[in-house]
Coordinates of C-alpha atoms in Angstrom, one line a residue:
M1 CA 129.6 119.4 105.0
T2 CA 128.9 118.3 101.5
V3 CA 125.7 119.3 99.7
L4 CA 124.8 116.2 97.8
D5 CA 124.0 116.3 94.1
S6 CA 120.9 114.2 93.4
K7 CA 121.5 114.5 89.6
V8 CA 117.8 115.1 89.1
P9 CA 117.3 116.2 85.5
G10 CA 115.7 119.5 84.5
G11 CA 112.4 120.0 82.8
S12 CA 108.8 119.4 83.8
L13 CA 108.0 116.8 86.5
E14 CA 106.1 114.7 84.0
G15 CA 108.9 114.8 81.4
K16 CA 112.0 114.3 83.6
W17 CA 112.3 110.5 83.3
D18 CA 111.7 110.4 79.5
K19 CA 114.1 113.2 78.9
H20 CA 116.7 111.6 81.2
K21 CA 116.4 108.2 79.4
F22 CA 117.0 110.0 76.1
D23 CA 119.9 112.0 77.4
L24 CA 121.6 108.9 78.9
K25 CA 124.4 107.5 76.7
L26 CA 123.7 104.0 75.5
V27 CA 125.8 100.9 75.4
N28 CA 125.3 99.1 72.1
P29 CA 124.2 95.5 72.3
A30 CA 127.5 94.1 71.3
N31 CA 129.4 96.1 73.9
K32 CA 127.1 95.1 76.7
R33 CA 128.7 91.6 76.6
K34 CA 132.0 93.2 77.6
Y35 CA 130.6 94.5 81.0
S36 CA 130.1 92.3 84.1
I37 CA 127.7 93.3 87.0
I38 CA 127.5 91.8 90.5
V39 CA 123.9 91.8 91.9
V40 CA 123.7 91.0 95.7
G41 CA 120.2 89.9 96.6
T42 CA 117.4 88.0 94.8
G43 CA 114.3 89.6 96.2
L44 CA 112.0 91.5 93.9
A45 CA 114.6 94.3 93.3
G46 CA 117.6 91.9 93.0
A47 CA 115.9 89.2 90.9
S48 CA 114.2 91.7 88.5
A49 CA 117.5 93.6 88.1
A50 CA 119.6 90.5 87.5
A51 CA 117.1 89.1 85.0
S52 CA 116.7 92.4 83.2
L53 CA 120.4 93.2 82.9
A54 CA 121.1 89.7 81.6
E55 CA 118.3 90.0 79.1
L56 CA 120.1 93.1 77.8
G57 CA 123.3 91.2 77.4
Y58 CA 125.4 92.0 80.4
D59 CA 127.3 89.3 82.2
V60 CA 125.6 89.0 85.6
L61 CA 126.8 87.4 88.8
N62 CA 123.9 87.1 91.3
F63 CA 124.3 86.3 95.1
C64 CA 122.0 85.4 97.9
F65 CA 122.5 83.9 101.3
Q66 CA 119.5 81.6 101.0
D67 CA 119.6 78.1 99.4
S68 CA 117.3 79.4 96.7
P69 CA 116.5 82.8 95.2
R70 CA 112.9 82.0 96.0
R71 CA 113.5 82.4 99.7
A72 CA 114.2 86.1 99.6
H73 CA 112.1 88.0 102.1
S74 CA 110.0 89.6 99.4
I75 CA 108.1 86.4 99.5
A76 CA 106.5 87.5 102.8
A77 CA 104.8 90.6 101.5
Q78 CA 101.1 90.0 101.7
G79 CA 98.8 92.8 100.7
G80 CA 99.5 94.1 97.2
I81 CA 101.3 96.4 94.8
N82 CA 100.1 99.9 93.8
A83 CA 99.6 101.2 90.3
A84 CA 97.6 104.1 88.9
K85 CA 95.6 102.1 86.3
N86 CA 92.4 103.6 87.5
Y87 CA 90.4 100.5 86.6
P88 CA 87.7 101.3 89.2
N89 CA 87.3 104.7 87.6
D90 CA 87.4 106.3 91.0
G91 CA 89.6 109.3 90.2
D92 CA 93.1 107.8 90.3
S93 CA 96.0 109.1 88.2
V94 CA 99.8 109.0 88.1
F95 CA 99.8 112.4 89.7
R96 CA 97.5 111.3 92.5
L97 CA 99.6 108.2 93.2
F98 CA 102.7 110.6 93.3
Y99 CA 100.9 113.0 95.6
D100 CA 99.7 110.3 98.0
T101 CA 103.2 108.8 98.2
I102 CA 104.8 112.2 98.8
K103 CA 102.2 113.1 101.4
G104 CA 102.2 109.7 103.0
G105 CA 106.0 110.1 103.5
D106 CA 105.4 113.4 105.2
F107 CA 107.2 115.4 102.4
R108 CA 110.6 113.9 103.1
A109 CA 111.3 112.3 99.7
R110 CA 112.5 113.6 96.3
E111 CA 109.7 114.7 94.0
A112 CA 111.4 113.4 90.9
N113 CA 112.1 109.9 92.2
V114 CA 108.5 109.5 93.5
Y115 CA 106.9 110.7 90.3
R116 CA 109.1 108.3 88.3
L117 CA 107.9 105.5 90.6
A118 CA 104.3 106.4 90.0
Q119 CA 105.0 106.6 86.2
V120 CA 106.5 103.1 85.8
A121 CA 104.1 101.4 88.2
N122 CA 101.6 100.7 85.4
N123 CA 104.3 99.0 83.4
I124 CA 105.0 96.8 86.3
I125 CA 101.5 95.4 86.3
D126 CA 101.7 94.6 82.6
Q127 CA 105.1 92.9 83.0
C128 CA 103.9 90.8 85.9
V129 CA 100.6 89.8 84.1
A130 CA 102.7 88.7 81.1
Q131 CA 104.8 86.6 83.5
G132 CA 101.7 84.8 84.7
V133 CA 101.3 86.4 88.1
P134 CA 97.8 85.4 89.2
F135 CA 96.4 88.7 90.3
A136 CA 92.9 88.7 91.7
R137 CA 90.2 89.4 89.1
D138 CA 86.7 90.8 89.4
Y139 CA 83.5 89.0 88.2
G140 CA 84.1 90.1 84.7
G141 CA 87.6 88.8 84.5
L142 CA 89.4 92.1 84.7
L143 CA 92.1 92.8 87.3
D144 CA 90.7 93.7 90.7
N145 CA 91.8 96.4 93.0
R146 CA 91.4 97.1 96.7
S147 CA 92.2 100.0 99.0
F148 CA 95.2 100.6 101.2
G149 CA 96.1 103.1 103.9
G150 CA 96.8 106.7 102.9
A151 CA 94.7 106.7 99.8
Q152 CA 91.0 107.4 99.0
V153 CA 91.1 105.3 95.7
S154 CA 91.4 101.6 95.1
R155 CA 94.7 101.1 93.3
T156 CA 96.2 98.0 94.9
F157 CA 96.6 94.9 92.8
Y158 CA 96.8 91.7 94.9
A159 CA 96.9 87.9 94.9
R160 CA 94.9 87.1 98.0
G161 CA 97.4 87.6 100.9
Q162 CA 100.3 86.2 98.9
T163 CA 101.2 89.0 96.6
G164 CA 104.9 89.1 97.4
Q165 CA 105.2 85.4 96.8
Q166 CA 103.5 85.5 93.4
L167 CA 105.5 88.5 92.3
L168 CA 108.7 86.9 93.5
L169 CA 107.9 83.8 91.5
G170 CA 107.3 85.9 88.4
A171 CA 110.7 87.6 88.8
Y172 CA 112.3 84.2 89.7
S173 CA 111.0 82.7 86.5
A174 CA 112.6 85.5 84.5
L175 CA 115.8 85.0 86.5
S176 CA 115.8 81.2 86.0
R177 CA 115.5 81.6 82.3
Q178 CA 118.7 83.8 82.3
I179 CA 120.4 81.3 84.5
G180 CA 119.5 78.6 82.1
E181 CA 120.8 80.7 79.2
G182 CA 124.1 81.1 81.0
A183 CA 123.7 84.8 81.2
V184 CA 123.4 84.8 85.0
K185 CA 125.8 82.9 87.2
M186 CA 123.9 82.2 90.4
F187 CA 125.7 81.9 93.8
T188 CA 123.5 80.7 96.6
R189 CA 124.5 80.4 100.3
R190 CA 127.0 83.3 100.0
E191 CA 126.9 86.3 102.4
M192 CA 128.5 89.6 101.3
L193 CA 131.0 90.7 104.0
D194 CA 132.8 93.6 102.3
L195 CA 132.7 95.9 99.3
A196 CA 135.9 96.1 97.1
I197 CA 136.8 99.6 96.1
V198 CA 139.5 99.9 93.5
D199 CA 140.6 103.3 92.1
G200 CA 137.7 104.9 93.8
K201 CA 135.1 102.6 92.2
A202 CA 133.1 99.7 93.4
R203 CA 134.6 96.7 91.7
G204 CA 133.7 93.6 93.7
I205 CA 132.6 91.9 96.8
I206 CA 134.1 89.6 99.5
C207 CA 131.8 86.7 100.5
R208 CA 131.6 83.9 103.0
N209 CA 130.6 80.6 101.6
L210 CA 128.0 79.7 104.3
V211 CA 128.3 75.9 103.6
N212 CA 132.0 75.5 104.1
G213 CA 133.1 78.8 105.6
E214 CA 135.5 79.7 102.9
I215 CA 136.2 83.4 102.0
E216 CA 135.6 84.0 98.3
S217 CA 136.1 87.1 96.1
Y218 CA 134.4 88.2 93.0
T219 CA 135.0 91.2 90.7
A220 CA 133.0 93.1 88.2
D221 CA 132.5 96.5 86.5
A222 CA 129.8 97.5 88.8
V223 CA 128.1 96.3 92.1
V224 CA 124.4 96.4 92.7
L225 CA 123.1 96.0 96.3
A226 CA 119.5 94.8 96.7
T227 CA 119.8 93.4 100.2
G228 CA 116.7 94.7 101.9
G229 CA 116.3 96.6 105.1
Y230 CA 117.6 96.8 108.7
G231 CA 114.4 96.2 110.7
N232 CA 116.1 93.4 112.7
V233 CA 118.2 96.0 114.6
F234 CA 115.1 96.0 116.9
Y235 CA 115.5 92.2 117.3
L236 CA 111.7 91.6 117.2
S237 CA 110.3 92.6 113.8
T238 CA 108.2 91.2 111.0
N239 CA 111.4 90.6 109.0
A240 CA 112.9 87.1 108.3
M241 CA 115.3 86.0 111.0
N242 CA 118.3 86.4 108.7
S243 CA 117.4 89.8 107.4
N244 CA 120.3 92.2 108.4
V245 CA 122.2 95.4 107.7
T246 CA 125.6 93.8 107.0
A247 CA 126.0 94.3 103.2
A248 CA 124.8 98.0 103.4
W249 CA 126.8 98.7 106.5
R250 CA 130.0 97.2 105.2
A251 CA 129.5 99.4 102.1
H252 CA 128.9 102.3 104.4
K253 CA 132.2 101.7 106.1
R254 CA 133.9 101.8 102.7
G255 CA 132.5 105.2 101.9
A256 CA 128.8 105.0 101.0
Y257 CA 126.6 107.5 102.8
F258 CA 123.8 106.1 105.0
A259 CA 120.7 108.3 104.6
N260 CA 117.8 108.9 107.0
P261 CA 118.5 105.7 109.2
C262 CA 116.0 106.9 111.8
F263 CA 113.0 106.6 109.3
T264 CA 111.6 103.2 110.2
Q265 CA 108.2 101.8 109.4
I266 CA 105.9 100.7 112.3
H267 CA 103.2 98.4 110.9
P268 CA 99.9 98.6 112.8
T269 CA 98.5 95.1 112.1
C270 CA 100.9 92.6 113.7
I271 CA 100.1 89.7 116.0
P272 CA 101.0 91.1 119.4
V273 CA 104.1 90.0 121.4
S274 CA 103.2 87.0 123.6
G275 CA 106.4 86.7 125.7
D276 CA 110.2 86.8 125.9
H277 CA 110.5 83.5 124.1
Q278 CA 109.7 85.0 120.7
S279 CA 112.4 85.6 118.1
K280 CA 110.2 87.3 115.4
L281 CA 106.8 88.7 114.9
T282 CA 104.1 87.8 112.4
L283 CA 102.4 90.4 110.2
M284 CA 98.7 90.5 109.3
S285 CA 98.3 92.3 106.0
E286 CA 97.2 96.0 105.9
S287 CA 94.6 94.8 103.4
L288 CA 92.6 93.6 106.4
R289 CA 91.9 97.2 107.3
N290 CA 89.7 97.4 104.1
D291 CA 86.9 95.4 105.8
G292 CA 88.1 95.0 109.4
R293 CA 87.2 97.7 111.9
V294 CA 89.7 98.7 114.6
W295 CA 88.3 99.3 118.1
V296 CA 88.9 99.1 121.8
P297 CA 86.5 99.0 124.7
A298 CA 85.2 102.5 125.7
K299 CA 85.8 101.5 129.3
K300 CA 89.3 101.1 130.7
G301 CA 90.2 97.5 131.8
D302 CA 87.1 96.0 130.3
S303 CA 87.8 92.3 130.6
R304 CA 84.6 91.0 128.8
Q305 CA 84.9 89.0 125.7
P306 CA 84.7 91.2 122.6
Q307 CA 81.4 89.8 121.4
E308 CA 79.8 90.6 124.8
I309 CA 80.6 94.3 124.5
P310 CA 77.7 96.2 122.8
E311 CA 78.3 98.8 120.0
N312 CA 77.7 101.8 122.3
E313 CA 80.5 100.6 124.6
R314 CA 83.1 100.4 121.8
D315 CA 85.5 103.0 120.6
Y316 CA 86.2 102.8 116.9
Y317 CA 88.9 105.4 117.5
L318 CA 90.3 105.6 113.9
E319 CA 86.8 106.2 112.5
R320 CA 86.1 108.7 115.3
K321 CA 89.3 110.7 114.9
Y322 CA 89.8 110.4 111.1
P323 CA 86.4 110.3 109.4
S324 CA 87.7 110.9 105.9
F325 CA 90.1 107.9 105.9
G326 CA 88.8 105.9 108.9
N327 CA 90.6 102.6 109.3
L328 CA 92.7 103.3 106.2
V329 CA 94.9 106.1 107.6
P330 CA 98.6 105.6 106.8
R331 CA 100.6 103.1 108.9
D332 CA 102.3 105.6 111.1
V333 CA 99.0 107.3 112.1
A334 CA 97.3 103.9 112.8
S335 CA 100.3 102.7 114.8
R336 CA 100.6 105.7 117.0
N337 CA 96.9 105.7 117.8
A338 CA 97.0 102.1 118.7
K339 CA 99.9 102.9 121.1
I340 CA 98.0 105.8 122.6
V341 CA 94.9 103.9 123.4
C342 CA 96.9 101.1 124.9
D343 CA 99.1 103.4 126.9
E344 CA 95.9 105.1 128.3
G345 CA 94.7 101.7 129.6
Y346 CA 92.2 100.7 126.9
G347 CA 94.2 97.9 125.4
V348 CA 92.9 94.3 125.3
G349 CA 94.4 90.9 125.8
T350 CA 96.5 89.5 128.6
T351 CA 99.2 92.1 128.1
G352 CA 96.9 95.1 127.4
Q353 CA 99.1 95.8 124.4
A354 CA 96.6 95.0 121.7
V355 CA 93.5 96.3 119.9
Y356 CA 90.8 94.6 118.1
L357 CA 90.5 94.2 114.3
D358 CA 86.9 93.0 113.9
F359 CA 85.3 91.4 110.8
A360 CA 81.8 90.8 112.2
D361 CA 80.3 93.7 110.1
A362 CA 82.1 92.5 106.9
I363 CA 80.9 89.0 107.4
K364 CA 77.4 90.2 108.0
R365 CA 77.5 92.5 105.0
M366 CA 79.2 90.2 102.4
G367 CA 79.0 86.7 103.8
K368 CA 81.7 84.5 105.2
D369 CA 82.5 83.0 101.8
V370 CA 83.3 86.3 100.3
V371 CA 85.5 87.3 103.3
A372 CA 87.2 83.9 103.1
A373 CA 87.9 84.4 99.3
K374 CA 89.6 87.8 100.0
Y375 CA 91.5 87.0 103.2
G376 CA 91.2 83.3 103.8
N377 CA 94.9 82.4 104.0
L378 CA 95.6 85.4 106.4
F379 CA 92.7 84.2 108.6
D380 CA 94.1 80.6 108.6
M381 CA 97.6 81.9 109.5
Y382 CA 96.2 83.9 112.4
H383 CA 94.2 80.9 113.5
H384 CA 97.2 78.6 113.5
I385 CA 99.4 81.1 115.5
T386 CA 96.9 82.2 118.1
D387 CA 94.3 79.4 118.2
E388 CA 91.6 81.9 117.8
N389 CA 89.2 81.9 114.9
P390 CA 88.9 85.4 113.4
Y391 CA 85.6 84.4 111.6
E392 CA 84.1 84.2 115.1
V393 CA 86.1 86.6 117.4
P394 CA 88.1 89.7 116.4
M395 CA 91.8 89.6 115.7
K396 CA 94.1 91.1 118.3
I397 CA 96.8 93.3 116.7
Y398 CA 99.5 95.7 117.8
P399 CA 102.2 97.7 115.9
A400 CA 105.6 96.2 115.1
I401 CA 108.7 97.1 113.2
H402 CA 108.3 96.2 109.6
Y403 CA 110.1 98.2 106.9
T404 CA 112.9 100.7 106.8
M405 CA 112.7 103.8 104.7
G406 CA 116.3 104.8 105.5
G407 CA 119.1 103.2 103.5
L408 CA 122.2 104.0 101.5
W409 CA 122.0 107.3 99.8
V410 CA 121.5 107.2 95.9
D411 CA 121.1 109.8 93.3
Y412 CA 118.5 109.8 90.5
N413 CA 120.4 107.1 88.7
L414 CA 120.2 104.8 91.8
M415 CA 124.0 105.1 92.3
S416 CA 125.5 105.8 95.7
N417 CA 128.2 108.4 96.2
V418 CA 130.7 105.6 95.6
P419 CA 131.0 105.4 91.8
G420 CA 129.8 102.0 90.4
L421 CA 127.8 101.1 93.6
F422 CA 124.1 101.0 92.8
V423 CA 121.5 100.4 95.5
L424 CA 117.9 99.2 94.8
G425 CA 114.7 98.6 96.7
E426 CA 114.6 98.7 100.5
A427 CA 118.4 98.9 100.7
N428 CA 118.3 102.5 99.4
F429 CA 116.5 105.5 101.0
S430 CA 115.0 107.1 97.9
D431 CA 111.2 106.8 97.4
H432 CA 109.3 106.7 100.7
G433 CA 110.3 109.6 102.8
A434 CA 109.5 109.3 106.5
N435 CA 106.7 106.8 106.1
R436 CA 106.0 104.2 103.4
L437 CA 102.4 103.8 102.2
G438 CA 101.2 100.2 102.1
A439 CA 101.7 98.3 98.8
S440 CA 104.5 100.6 97.8
A441 CA 107.5 98.3 98.7
L442 CA 106.8 95.8 95.9
M443 CA 106.2 98.7 93.6
Q444 CA 109.6 100.3 94.3
G445 CA 111.6 97.0 94.2
L446 CA 110.3 96.0 90.8
A447 CA 110.4 99.6 89.4
D448 CA 114.1 99.8 90.3
G449 CA 114.9 96.4 88.9
Y450 CA 112.9 96.2 85.8
F451 CA 112.6 99.8 84.7
V452 CA 115.2 102.1 86.2
L453 CA 118.6 100.4 86.7
P454 CA 118.7 98.8 83.2
Y455 CA 118.7 102.4 81.7
T456 CA 121.0 104.2 84.3
I457 CA 123.8 101.6 84.7
G458 CA 124.5 101.9 81.0
G459 CA 125.1 105.7 81.3
Y460 CA 127.7 104.9 84.1
F461 CA 129.6 102.4 81.9
V462 CA 129.8 104.7 78.9
G463 CA 131.2 107.6 80.9
T464 CA 133.7 105.7 83.0
E465 CA 137.0 104.1 82.4
L466 CA 137.2 100.7 83.8
E467 CA 140.3 98.5 83.5
K468 CA 139.9 94.8 84.0
I469 CA 140.7 93.4 87.4
T470 CA 140.5 89.9 88.9
P471 CA 140.2 88.6 92.4
A472 CA 144.0 88.4 92.4
H473 CA 144.3 92.2 92.6
S474 CA 146.2 93.2 95.7
A475 CA 143.3 95.4 97.0
I476 CA 141.0 92.4 96.9
K477 CA 143.6 90.1 98.6
N478 CA 144.0 92.7 101.4
L479 CA 140.2 92.8 101.9
E480 CA 140.1 89.0 102.2
K481 CA 142.6 89.2 105.0
E482 CA 140.6 91.8 106.9
V483 CA 137.4 89.7 106.6
E484 CA 139.2 86.6 107.8
Q485 CA 140.8 88.5 110.7
K486 CA 137.4 89.7 111.9
T487 CA 136.0 86.2 111.9
T488 CA 139.0 84.9 113.7
K489 CA 138.7 87.6 116.3
L490 CA 135.0 86.7 116.9
L491 CA 135.8 83.0 117.3
S492 CA 138.7 83.8 119.7
I493 CA 136.6 85.5 122.3
R494 CA 135.1 82.4 123.8
G495 CA 132.9 84.3 126.3
N496 CA 129.9 83.2 128.2
K497 CA 126.9 84.9 126.6
T498 CA 125.1 84.0 123.3
V499 CA 124.8 86.2 120.3
D500 CA 121.0 86.3 120.8
Y501 CA 121.6 87.6 124.3
F502 CA 123.3 90.8 122.9
H503 CA 120.8 91.1 120.1
K504 CA 117.9 91.1 122.5
Q505 CA 119.6 93.7 124.7
L506 CA 120.1 96.0 121.7
G507 CA 116.6 95.4 120.4
K508 CA 115.0 96.4 123.7
I509 CA 116.9 99.6 123.8
M510 CA 116.1 100.5 120.2
W511 CA 112.4 99.7 120.7
D512 CA 112.1 101.6 124.0
K513 CA 114.2 104.6 122.9
C514 CA 113.8 104.8 119.1
G515 CA 110.5 103.0 118.4
M516 CA 107.1 104.5 117.9
A517 CA 108.0 107.5 120.0
R518 CA 111.4 109.1 120.7
N519 CA 112.5 112.0 122.9
E520 CA 115.8 113.7 123.5
A521 CA 116.4 112.1 127.0
G522 CA 115.7 108.6 125.8
L523 CA 117.9 108.9 122.7
K524 CA 120.8 110.3 124.8
E525 CA 120.4 107.3 127.2
A526 CA 120.5 104.9 124.2
L527 CA 123.8 106.6 123.0
E528 CA 125.3 105.8 126.4
Q529 CA 124.0 102.2 126.6
I530 CA 124.8 100.9 123.1
P531 CA 128.6 101.4 123.3
K532 CA 128.6 99.4 126.6
I533 CA 126.7 96.5 125.0
R534 CA 129.0 96.6 122.1
E535 CA 132.1 96.5 124.3
E536 CA 130.6 93.6 126.3
F537 CA 129.9 91.8 123.1
W538 CA 133.5 91.9 122.0
Q539 CA 134.6 90.7 125.4
D540 CA 132.1 88.1 126.3
V541 CA 130.2 86.7 123.3
K542 CA 130.3 82.9 123.0
I543 CA 130.5 81.4 119.5
P544 CA 130.8 77.6 119.2
G545 CA 132.5 75.8 116.3
S546 CA 135.2 76.9 114.0
N547 CA 135.7 79.1 110.9
G548 CA 136.1 76.6 108.1
E549 CA 132.8 75.0 108.4
F550 CA 129.0 75.5 108.3
N551 CA 128.6 77.7 111.4
Q552 CA 125.4 79.8 111.7
E553 CA 126.5 81.3 115.0
V554 CA 129.4 83.0 113.2
E555 CA 127.0 84.3 110.6
K556 CA 124.7 85.7 113.4
A557 CA 127.6 87.2 115.3
G558 CA 128.9 89.1 112.3
R559 CA 125.4 90.5 111.7
V560 CA 124.8 91.5 115.4
A561 CA 128.3 93.1 115.5
D562 CA 127.1 95.3 112.6
F563 CA 123.8 96.1 114.2
L564 CA 125.7 97.2 117.3
E565 CA 127.6 99.7 115.2
F566 CA 124.8 100.8 113.0
A567 CA 122.3 101.4 115.9
E568 CA 124.5 104.3 117.1
V569 CA 124.2 106.1 113.8
M570 CA 120.5 105.4 113.8
I571 CA 120.1 107.0 117.2
K572 CA 122.2 110.0 116.2
D573 CA 120.1 110.6 113.2
A574 CA 116.9 110.5 115.3
L575 CA 118.5 112.8 117.9
H576 CA 119.6 115.4 115.3
R577 CA 116.2 115.6 113.5
E578 CA 114.3 117.9 115.9
E579 CA 110.9 117.5 114.3
S580 CA 108.3 114.8 113.9
C581 CA 107.6 113.4 110.5
G582 CA 106.0 110.2 109.5
G583 CA 107.4 107.2 111.4
H584 CA 109.9 109.5 113.2
F585 CA 107.9 110.8 116.1
R586 CA 109.8 113.1 118.5
E587 CA 107.5 113.7 121.5
E588 CA 108.8 117.2 121.8
H589 CA 107.4 118.1 118.4
Q590 CA 103.7 117.3 118.1
T591 CA 100.5 119.3 117.5
E592 CA 97.9 119.9 120.2
E593 CA 96.0 116.9 118.8
G594 CA 99.1 114.6 119.1
E595 CA 100.0 114.5 115.4
A596 CA 103.5 114.7 113.9
K597 CA 104.7 118.3 113.6
R598 CA 107.3 118.9 110.9
N599 CA 109.9 121.7 110.8
D600 CA 110.2 122.4 107.1
E601 CA 112.3 125.5 107.6
D602 CA 115.2 123.5 109.3
F603 CA 114.8 119.9 108.3
A604 CA 113.5 119.7 104.7
Y605 CA 116.6 117.7 103.6
V606 CA 117.9 114.1 103.4
A607 CA 120.4 113.5 106.2
A608 CA 123.3 111.3 104.7
W609 CA 125.9 110.2 107.2
E610 CA 129.6 109.5 106.4
F611 CA 131.4 106.9 108.4
K612 CA 134.5 108.1 110.2
G613 CA 135.1 105.1 112.6
V614 CA 133.3 103.0 115.2
G615 CA 132.6 105.2 118.2
T616 CA 133.6 108.3 116.2
E617 CA 131.2 111.1 115.3
P618 CA 129.9 110.6 111.8
V619 CA 129.8 113.5 109.4
L620 CA 126.4 114.8 108.3
H621 CA 125.9 115.7 104.6
K622 CA 122.7 117.2 103.4
E623 CA 120.6 117.0 100.2
P624 CA 118.0 119.8 100.2
L625 CA 114.5 118.7 99.3
T626 CA 112.7 121.2 97.0
F627 CA 108.9 121.0 96.3
E628 CA 107.9 122.6 93.1
N629 CA 104.8 120.5 92.3
V630 CA 103.2 119.9 95.7
K631 CA 102.5 122.3 98.5
L632 CA 104.0 121.6 101.9
T633 CA 101.1 121.2 104.3
Q634 CA 100.5 119.7 107.7
R635 CA 99.3 116.2 107.0
S636 CA 95.7 115.6 107.8
Y637 CA 93.7 112.5 107.3
K638 CA 90.6 113.7 109.1

């Protein structure tokens, strides 16, 4: 077992990042033009990184599988982005943002990375305002803030319920300028299918051109992955349909360690599942919990309309159990409590798998116009999907898979254990521990791309010998053949079951056995079931069409094949971590009150897994987590 070196610099917590920036060797402006960088992904992390690196003078090749960088899944983020500006003067600070994030992640993240995130967050707001991002403003014209789960201060900057979209347009404008200058070469409708390792360093990628099916190769001096998370391993999630694990998983198979894959985010405010016909779920922003009150009938099986149930026959269970935080407890706590009340028979709706999110008090207190100004587009979206008007009746919500805290292991410089492979945003594991606080995803993606990678990648270049290679290199050509052979093998099966059939089968196992609650028996059952589904997939999947053409079924098949391999490592990670922390809730490890019970003595580490072959036991590597600036305590939001 290897003990991983996080390369966290010495010195005080507050001074680590500044000291590290000074200590990093610099690439002078003229020499930056000599280096090329591949950036895979155009979401907030990818677009901000590509634009920033090009602005510095590097030669950047940027890839996405959408037809436009603007279609990256970051556009779906609704609620906001955190920063410790303390505009409301309510006691916020960089250290408080750091502490809330560490505590929210149940003390399973690196102190140094989280503090750096809190430090640069204020710069992100200034950057985005300069780009023209239309953040909400108060009556005096100053930037407005609202509250989010896991915090007792208002630090979330927002643009109604479209914050991700507006931030992405800001990053896209910076990226478009660099594309126009010729500093970024943009490659749309390309999907990364393999990572090229030459002389032990990441030097390129193999892609499928999704329009004509051709395999293409690109080389550079470093590769940056900003490809999002793996939530779609559950089939039903709030992620875009095409979100997948393929880029990260293929890099993992080339040697990059996968860290904490069992740490997945369950979002408490999702429109409930309505039937087997669904292919994805729709998120309602956590910002709604600012003014919406969560409740269920106090009487089991109460079938009355919500407006017919009087106050004294309602259970506002989050306010009852967590008086300090109320409806603004962190996502994992809110989600588990929704599951508990529904499992006990208090759930509402036709399935009984829903709770109410009620705005009647907010409308009475502030007026419908004010509520509409804050949440109108979210209310409209809910109305369109459910045909129920949330201004008149409470929303029905239930938890769903949303974000993934696990990802490829990276050090303080955001470089994986594979030299030259940098990983940003949701694709890495680094900043959120076992549970991500709301409005922190956008913060991490932009921090990594705008303010961290542009410094650290230069330090790698200065200290590394890099000979020039081209796609004609023998190692690249061999990889191309491997990729083509896998596609040929998929198309040759000609079975009877669709790709979606297998994806649904896998998703049901993952949700039932590794969802909001896990236990040893269920995880072991999953380890028996997943290899069987994978074997059946490779014998009986049906993929119409051919290779050298536009073929979305081939795309889906490759992604599901990767999910079927990745899921096994995810289950093994959940099984080995015999504690409950954040979103990882092992039923065997809970307090008398049903809260997550950590085991700091045995599991205060990052679990990073090394690939040894499909169906072969992966090797566990550990990065010990040390806490010098916060005290490890049992989380309490009461």
